[in-house]
XYZ file of C-alpha atoms in Angstrom:
430
model
C 22.759 -15.728 7.000
C 24.265 -15.336 4.150
C 28.039 -16.228 3.677
C 30.794 -14.338 2.213
C 31.862 -17.248 0.038
C 27.825 -17.420 -0.794
C 27.967 -13.894 -2.156
C 30.908 -13.913 -4.256
C 29.951 -17.025 -6.082
C 26.986 -14.991 -7.064
C 28.793 -11.845 -8.298
C 30.983 -14.403 -10.036
C 27.379 -15.367 -11.595
C 26.403 -12.096 -12.665
C 29.086 -11.091 -14.289
C 29.097 -14.473 -16.265
C 31.917 -16.218 -14.779
C 31.710 -19.447 -12.758
C 34.104 -20.801 -10.261
C 34.831 -24.411 -9.695
C 36.395 -22.924 -6.234
C 35.601 -19.987 -4.528
C 37.923 -18.815 -2.215
C 39.898 -15.738 -0.834
C 41.760 -15.230 -3.406
C 41.660 -12.638 -6.403
C 39.523 -13.706 -9.839
C 40.117 -12.435 -13.084
C 36.878 -12.276 -14.324
C 35.580 -11.241 -17.682
C 33.103 -9.497 -18.941
C 30.924 -8.766 -22.346
C 28.789 -6.086 -24.098
C 25.461 -6.703 -25.026
C 26.338 -8.106 -28.535
C 28.427 -11.506 -28.591
C 30.292 -10.214 -31.384
C 32.111 -7.801 -28.755
C 35.294 -9.000 -27.009
C 35.451 -10.058 -23.887
C 37.112 -7.576 -21.141
C 39.459 -8.799 -18.602
C 39.138 -6.935 -14.778
C 39.963 -8.284 -11.111
C 37.392 -9.524 -8.392
C 39.587 -8.002 -5.503
C 39.062 -9.818 -2.259
C 40.114 -8.006 0.547
C 38.083 -5.587 -1.489
C 34.804 -7.461 -1.691
C 35.137 -8.674 2.141
C 35.223 -5.114 3.523
C 32.273 -3.870 1.969
C 30.203 -7.839 2.915
C 31.013 -7.059 6.292
C 31.171 -3.069 6.347
C 26.977 -4.198 4.638
C 26.586 -7.095 7.397
C 27.159 -4.284 10.323
C 24.632 -2.095 9.094
C 21.087 -0.978 9.782
C 18.874 -2.571 7.739
C 14.903 -2.184 7.785
C 13.489 -3.643 4.600
C 15.143 -2.551 1.685
C 16.712 0.451 3.734
C 20.318 0.287 4.404
C 22.177 2.658 6.408
C 26.080 1.956 6.318
C 27.517 4.858 8.462
C 26.272 8.041 8.318
C 24.775 7.271 4.775
C 21.351 5.909 4.449
C 20.797 4.498 0.913
C 17.023 2.954 -0.489
C 16.439 1.682 -4.050
C 13.926 4.289 -6.240
C 12.183 3.698 -9.359
C 12.806 5.907 -11.822
C 11.672 5.675 -15.366
C 14.238 5.188 -18.106
C 13.233 8.436 -20.172
C 13.739 10.245 -17.299
C 16.996 8.641 -16.931
C 18.228 9.600 -19.989
C 16.936 13.509 -19.969
C 17.873 13.962 -16.486
C 22.068 14.315 -15.312
C 22.537 11.667 -12.392
C 23.594 11.686 -10.246
C 21.178 14.632 -8.864
C 22.940 16.204 -5.686
C 21.977 18.575 -3.659
C 23.359 19.721 -0.828
C 21.868 21.563 2.586
C 24.545 23.579 3.709
C 23.455 24.780 6.902
C 22.815 21.273 7.922
C 25.694 19.750 6.518
C 23.073 17.374 4.685
C 23.710 15.862 0.874
C 20.912 14.618 -1.136
C 21.694 12.031 -4.039
C 19.477 10.374 -6.438
C 21.945 8.412 -8.503
C 22.560 5.050 -9.358
C 23.318 2.434 -6.096
C 26.572 2.359 -4.339
C 28.667 -0.479 -4.312
C 27.463 -1.293 -0.722
C 23.856 -1.244 -1.617
C 24.284 -3.507 -4.769
C 25.799 -6.117 -2.216
C 23.280 -5.719 -0.074
C 20.902 -6.373 -2.818
C 22.436 -9.495 -3.687
C 22.580 -10.611 -0.338
C 19.139 -10.170 0.028
C 18.466 -12.378 -2.996
C 20.564 -14.760 -1.213
C 18.311 -14.637 1.508
C 15.428 -14.558 -0.048
C 15.876 -17.719 -2.383
C 17.069 -19.761 0.869
C 13.594 -18.889 2.715
C 12.115 -20.216 -0.013
C 14.233 -23.210 0.185
C 15.770 -22.968 -3.615
C 18.882 -24.780 -4.318
C 20.180 -22.065 -5.715
C 19.971 -18.560 -6.577
C 18.108 -18.051 -9.976
C 19.978 -15.244 -11.861
C 17.908 -12.032 -12.539
C 17.086 -11.175 -15.904
C 19.186 -8.152 -16.407
C 21.893 -10.122 -15.451
C 21.561 -12.732 -18.392
C 22.202 -10.026 -20.561
C 25.981 -8.523 -21.672
C 27.456 -5.437 -19.679
C 24.888 -2.686 -21.041
C 27.449 0.234 -20.723
C 30.471 0.543 -23.391
C 34.261 -0.587 -22.274
C 36.743 1.494 -23.009
C 39.735 -0.200 -22.892
C 42.198 1.809 -24.986
C 44.419 2.926 -22.642
C 46.118 -0.537 -20.816
C 47.067 1.332 -17.946
C 44.256 1.644 -17.023
C 42.670 -0.728 -14.661
C 39.057 -1.769 -14.281
C 36.906 -1.219 -11.479
C 35.181 -4.393 -10.555
C 32.811 -2.220 -8.045
C 32.226 0.066 -10.865
C 31.209 -2.499 -13.231
C 28.888 -3.833 -10.862
C 27.054 -0.525 -9.898
C 26.482 -0.449 -13.930
C 25.454 -3.792 -14.478
C 23.034 -3.779 -11.563
C 21.600 -0.345 -12.959
C 18.989 0.674 -10.187
C 19.091 3.915 -8.911
C 18.545 4.862 -5.082
C 18.134 7.679 -2.993
C 21.199 8.281 -0.727
C 21.022 10.672 2.327
C 25.004 11.328 3.655
C 25.248 13.337 7.220
C 28.201 14.576 9.124
C 26.630 12.593 12.448
C 24.833 9.387 13.363
C 20.978 9.990 12.338
C 18.833 7.115 13.024
C 16.786 5.182 9.870
C 13.777 6.914 10.726
C 15.056 10.646 10.870
C 16.764 9.686 7.845
C 13.491 8.278 6.399
C 11.564 11.196 6.799
C 14.122 12.963 5.284
C 14.105 11.106 2.546
C 10.119 11.477 1.994
C 10.554 15.075 2.271
C 13.051 14.345 -0.525
C 10.833 12.766 -2.617
C 7.576 15.006 -1.880
C 9.871 17.902 -3.260
C 11.440 16.235 -5.753
C 7.874 15.131 -7.458
C 6.698 18.098 -7.151
C 8.928 20.420 -9.054
C 9.673 17.767 -11.851
C 5.928 15.977 -12.180
C 7.380 12.574 -12.059
C 7.506 9.734 -10.104
C 9.774 7.958 -7.851
C 8.860 4.820 -6.981
C 9.935 2.592 -4.066
C 9.834 -1.239 -4.029
C 8.258 -3.620 -1.732
C 10.642 -6.148 -2.214
C 13.539 -7.814 -3.278
C 11.875 -9.278 -6.119
C 10.667 -6.321 -7.626
C 13.877 -5.180 -8.155
C 15.791 -7.963 -9.407
C 12.937 -9.975 -10.889
C 13.580 -13.030 -12.581
C 10.991 -11.889 -15.282
C 11.383 -8.320 -16.554
C 8.481 -6.253 -16.586
C 7.732 -2.921 -19.067
C 9.394 0.518 -18.035
C 6.421 3.513 -18.209
C 7.122 6.400 -20.730
C 7.263 9.674 -19.564
C 7.323 13.471 -20.228
C 10.364 15.412 -20.658
C 11.676 16.519 -17.136
C 14.538 19.440 -16.635
C 18.087 18.593 -17.001
C 19.313 19.447 -13.179
C 17.103 20.339 -9.875
C 18.460 21.040 -6.415
C 16.240 19.386 -4.141
C 17.194 20.314 -0.286
C 13.857 19.646 2.047
C 13.617 21.732 4.893
C 10.358 20.609 5.481
C 8.864 16.910 7.548
C 6.003 16.011 5.576
C 3.176 13.273 7.148
C 4.644 9.998 5.450
C 1.129 8.803 4.467
C -0.118 11.459 2.519
C 3.145 11.383 0.809
C 2.521 7.835 -0.536
C -1.063 8.772 -1.616
C 1.182 11.634 -4.077
C 3.491 9.297 -5.190
C 0.729 7.135 -6.223
C -1.213 10.187 -7.947
C 1.976 10.263 -10.176
C 3.043 7.482 -10.769
C -0.494 6.189 -12.586
C -1.454 7.944 -16.365
C -5.287 7.206 -15.096
C -6.844 10.297 -14.223
C -9.149 8.547 -12.449
C -6.409 7.099 -10.337
C -4.960 10.497 -10.179
C -8.261 11.926 -8.575
C -8.763 9.458 -6.044
C -5.055 9.654 -4.959
C -5.380 13.743 -4.395
C -8.355 13.388 -2.447
C -7.265 10.589 -0.297
C -4.725 13.366 0.671
C -7.238 15.953 1.287
C -9.557 13.530 2.881
C -6.675 12.494 5.217
C -6.987 15.486 7.991
C -10.862 15.718 7.867
C -11.238 13.554 11.620
C -8.788 16.306 12.488
C -9.959 19.622 11.265
C -13.580 18.833 12.061
C -12.621 18.087 15.809
C -10.725 20.782 16.052
C -13.500 23.231 14.043
C -15.899 21.552 15.956
C -13.810 22.015 19.988
C -13.116 25.594 19.389
C -16.665 26.873 18.156
C -17.964 24.771 22.115
C -15.188 26.115 23.862
C -15.914 29.574 22.598
C -20.075 29.427 23.520
C -19.526 27.701 26.768
C -16.822 30.311 27.513
C -19.053 33.143 26.497
C -20.560 35.822 28.917
C -24.330 34.971 28.326
C -23.845 31.034 29.031
C -24.551 29.654 32.425
C -24.515 26.167 33.237
C -27.491 26.782 35.068
C -29.703 27.406 32.953
C -31.402 24.797 31.340
C -31.900 26.641 27.761
C -28.603 27.554 27.694
C -27.971 24.126 28.174
C -30.136 22.783 26.180
C -29.454 24.793 22.866
C -25.587 23.680 23.261
C -26.647 20.213 23.173
C -28.602 21.041 20.266
C -25.480 23.132 18.264
C -23.414 20.330 19.521
C -26.479 17.679 17.438
C -26.416 19.852 14.922
C -22.556 20.658 13.634
C -21.890 16.770 14.563
C -24.441 15.079 12.039
C -22.867 12.310 13.477
C -22.817 8.623 11.593
C -24.069 5.720 13.511
C -21.296 3.245 11.976
C -18.633 5.137 12.158
C -19.130 8.064 13.882
C -17.295 10.857 12.128
C -18.547 13.963 10.848
C -20.114 15.450 7.874
C -17.471 14.599 5.117
C -18.679 17.719 3.036
C -18.427 19.566 6.042
C -15.169 18.676 6.865
C -13.872 19.280 3.517
C -14.854 23.066 3.476
C -13.063 22.729 6.995
C -9.887 21.238 5.453
C -9.819 23.701 2.708
C -10.380 26.913 5.210
C -7.474 25.644 6.838
C -4.980 24.974 4.547
C -5.749 26.629 1.771
C -5.279 30.364 0.634
C -7.651 31.159 -2.369
C -4.916 33.832 -4.319
C -2.545 30.800 -3.809
C -4.673 28.138 -5.171
C -5.278 30.446 -8.425
C -1.548 31.882 -9.102
C -0.882 28.507 -8.761
C -3.843 27.267 -11.196
C -2.860 30.129 -13.403
C 0.738 28.693 -13.607
C -0.345 25.352 -14.771
C -2.875 26.402 -17.599
C -4.094 30.001 -17.872
C -7.187 29.366 -18.785
C -7.742 27.278 -15.450
C -9.419 29.885 -13.905
C -12.253 30.930 -16.204
C -12.934 27.636 -16.639
C -13.758 26.325 -13.665
C -16.059 29.955 -12.528
C -17.794 29.059 -16.336
C -18.017 24.896 -16.447
C -19.796 22.328 -14.333
C -18.268 19.271 -14.350
C -21.258 17.228 -16.750
C -21.439 13.966 -15.266
C -21.617 14.606 -11.524
C -23.293 18.280 -11.819
C -20.996 19.878 -9.918
C -21.056 23.101 -8.968
C -18.646 26.051 -10.890
C -16.284 28.135 -8.809
C -17.359 31.814 -7.625
C -13.565 32.961 -7.752
C -14.163 36.561 -6.093
C -17.158 35.117 -3.775
C -15.079 35.051 -0.651
C -17.547 33.491 1.617
C -18.812 31.375 -1.224
C -15.823 30.127 -2.726
C -15.022 27.557 0.294
C -17.993 25.698 -0.245
C -17.862 25.527 -4.106
C -14.293 24.121 -4.194
C -15.474 21.805 -1.725
C -19.003 20.569 -3.628
C -17.477 20.627 -7.258
C -14.819 18.088 -5.159
C -17.152 15.881 -3.524
C -19.591 15.845 -6.083
C -16.474 14.895 -8.560
C -15.682 12.370 -5.817
C -18.656 10.489 -4.931
C -19.254 10.259 -9.296
C -15.734 8.205 -8.887
C -16.524 5.827 -5.907
C -20.419 5.380 -6.787
C -21.738 3.051 -9.261
C -25.543 2.796 -8.707
C -27.487 1.989 -11.167
C -30.037 4.273 -9.924
C -27.736 7.625 -10.569
C -27.103 6.928 -13.268
C -27.016 10.599 -14.671
C -24.357 11.468 -12.215
C -21.825 8.271 -12.420
C -18.486 8.973 -13.918
C -18.548 6.672 -16.750
C -14.875 5.132 -17.869
C -13.473 6.106 -21.214
C -16.345 7.907 -22.127
C -16.018 11.164 -18.769
C -12.140 10.532 -19.597
C -11.607 13.557 -20.999
C -13.688 15.561 -18.742
C -12.445 14.138 -15.091
C -8.423 15.311 -16.952
C -9.225 18.764 -16.598
C -10.494 18.788 -13.181
C -7.037 16.963 -12.105
C -5.114 20.059 -11.696
C -7.759 21.763 -8.732
C -7.592 18.649 -6.653
C -3.475 18.528 -7.283
C -3.185 21.820 -6.011
C -5.136 22.252 -3.297
C -3.168 18.501 -1.972
C -0.183 19.513 -2.662
C -0.969 23.103 -0.389
C -2.128 20.858 2.176
C 0.930 18.390 2.658
C 2.895 21.522 2.493
C 1.098 23.632 4.910
C 0.659 20.542 7.122
C 4.113 19.640 6.968
C 7.120 20.791 9.563
C 9.376 23.316 9.199
C 13.016 21.398 10.505
């Protein structure tokens, strides 16, 4: 259990101040910019304000790094720094119909305090005598302090938020909503934000990932829109959103392709089973079927045997056939073509005219209403097999990193758009 005075002591250290005694008095602290030549600036750490925030966080609902304070849900997210400089933050989207506000921007003061409390708890679990100050706090204050107007008092809360300089997603509702409900809203928001910006929004697994003692480099990112409204109207499946996020978190086309493929693969068993059951029900309810006719019963048994292609180890159906069923259920060919065309105007003709050389995956006959799903399934499945399998005996069909990377990159738009259509068309409207 973290005490209020342990928190107050750590905040003093975060601001570069050490106190001999920590009590319930207001403290006059100083802060300096990134350069030691800059003069120090004074501000007041107000005890009553800090104690109120501490008590509010202590009474909040917490799960991992998720914080639910009254009607505000918040969780830290990782955003590439170039995006931060390109887009305006906070990004605010208001769902006027349901009176829900979505934000992505710097963490609130409550969440900053929560992170520091969590850091102290982690340190205690590791039996450390004192919290090791994260790297970012060993530097100066990262923002220029405008103190020209002596009448304007610096707010310690604003300084803490900016000194922490971490981002979070906030969901503010008029009435109480559970952590689980807000988590689903957050997942929907993350998916749609990535979908619209093509930029990754990562999440942290542990407090040490947010506040490491040794800082790790950040990835570079492409340009993004200056501002974008994101109001989720759907509820997406958490697992597939995680795969989608992973795909955008890596620049490696191998990781991207496999992650998008996992989204498609997620629905194999469900869709395959539904198709088999529907076909079987159709046969046994047909007027021509009679359970007294042995030939008809044997015909049903043969149908099941041929369709299942059972694997003795996994008990699952044929993957290529499952892939085709998933495509037919969730992917409209005209919509697929339109989306591909919006990404690259040459993509339709490219997939129609070029095989995937490293795995002999077939071309796609877009105008063949019957064969198009078969060929898309084969192109995706053969490419996936080439990435996954590395048997020396199939050297001609094996993906060779670096050598085949550029060719694999051309396959990303196809599997990406299909994965996006599946995520959206398998979601629930809320």
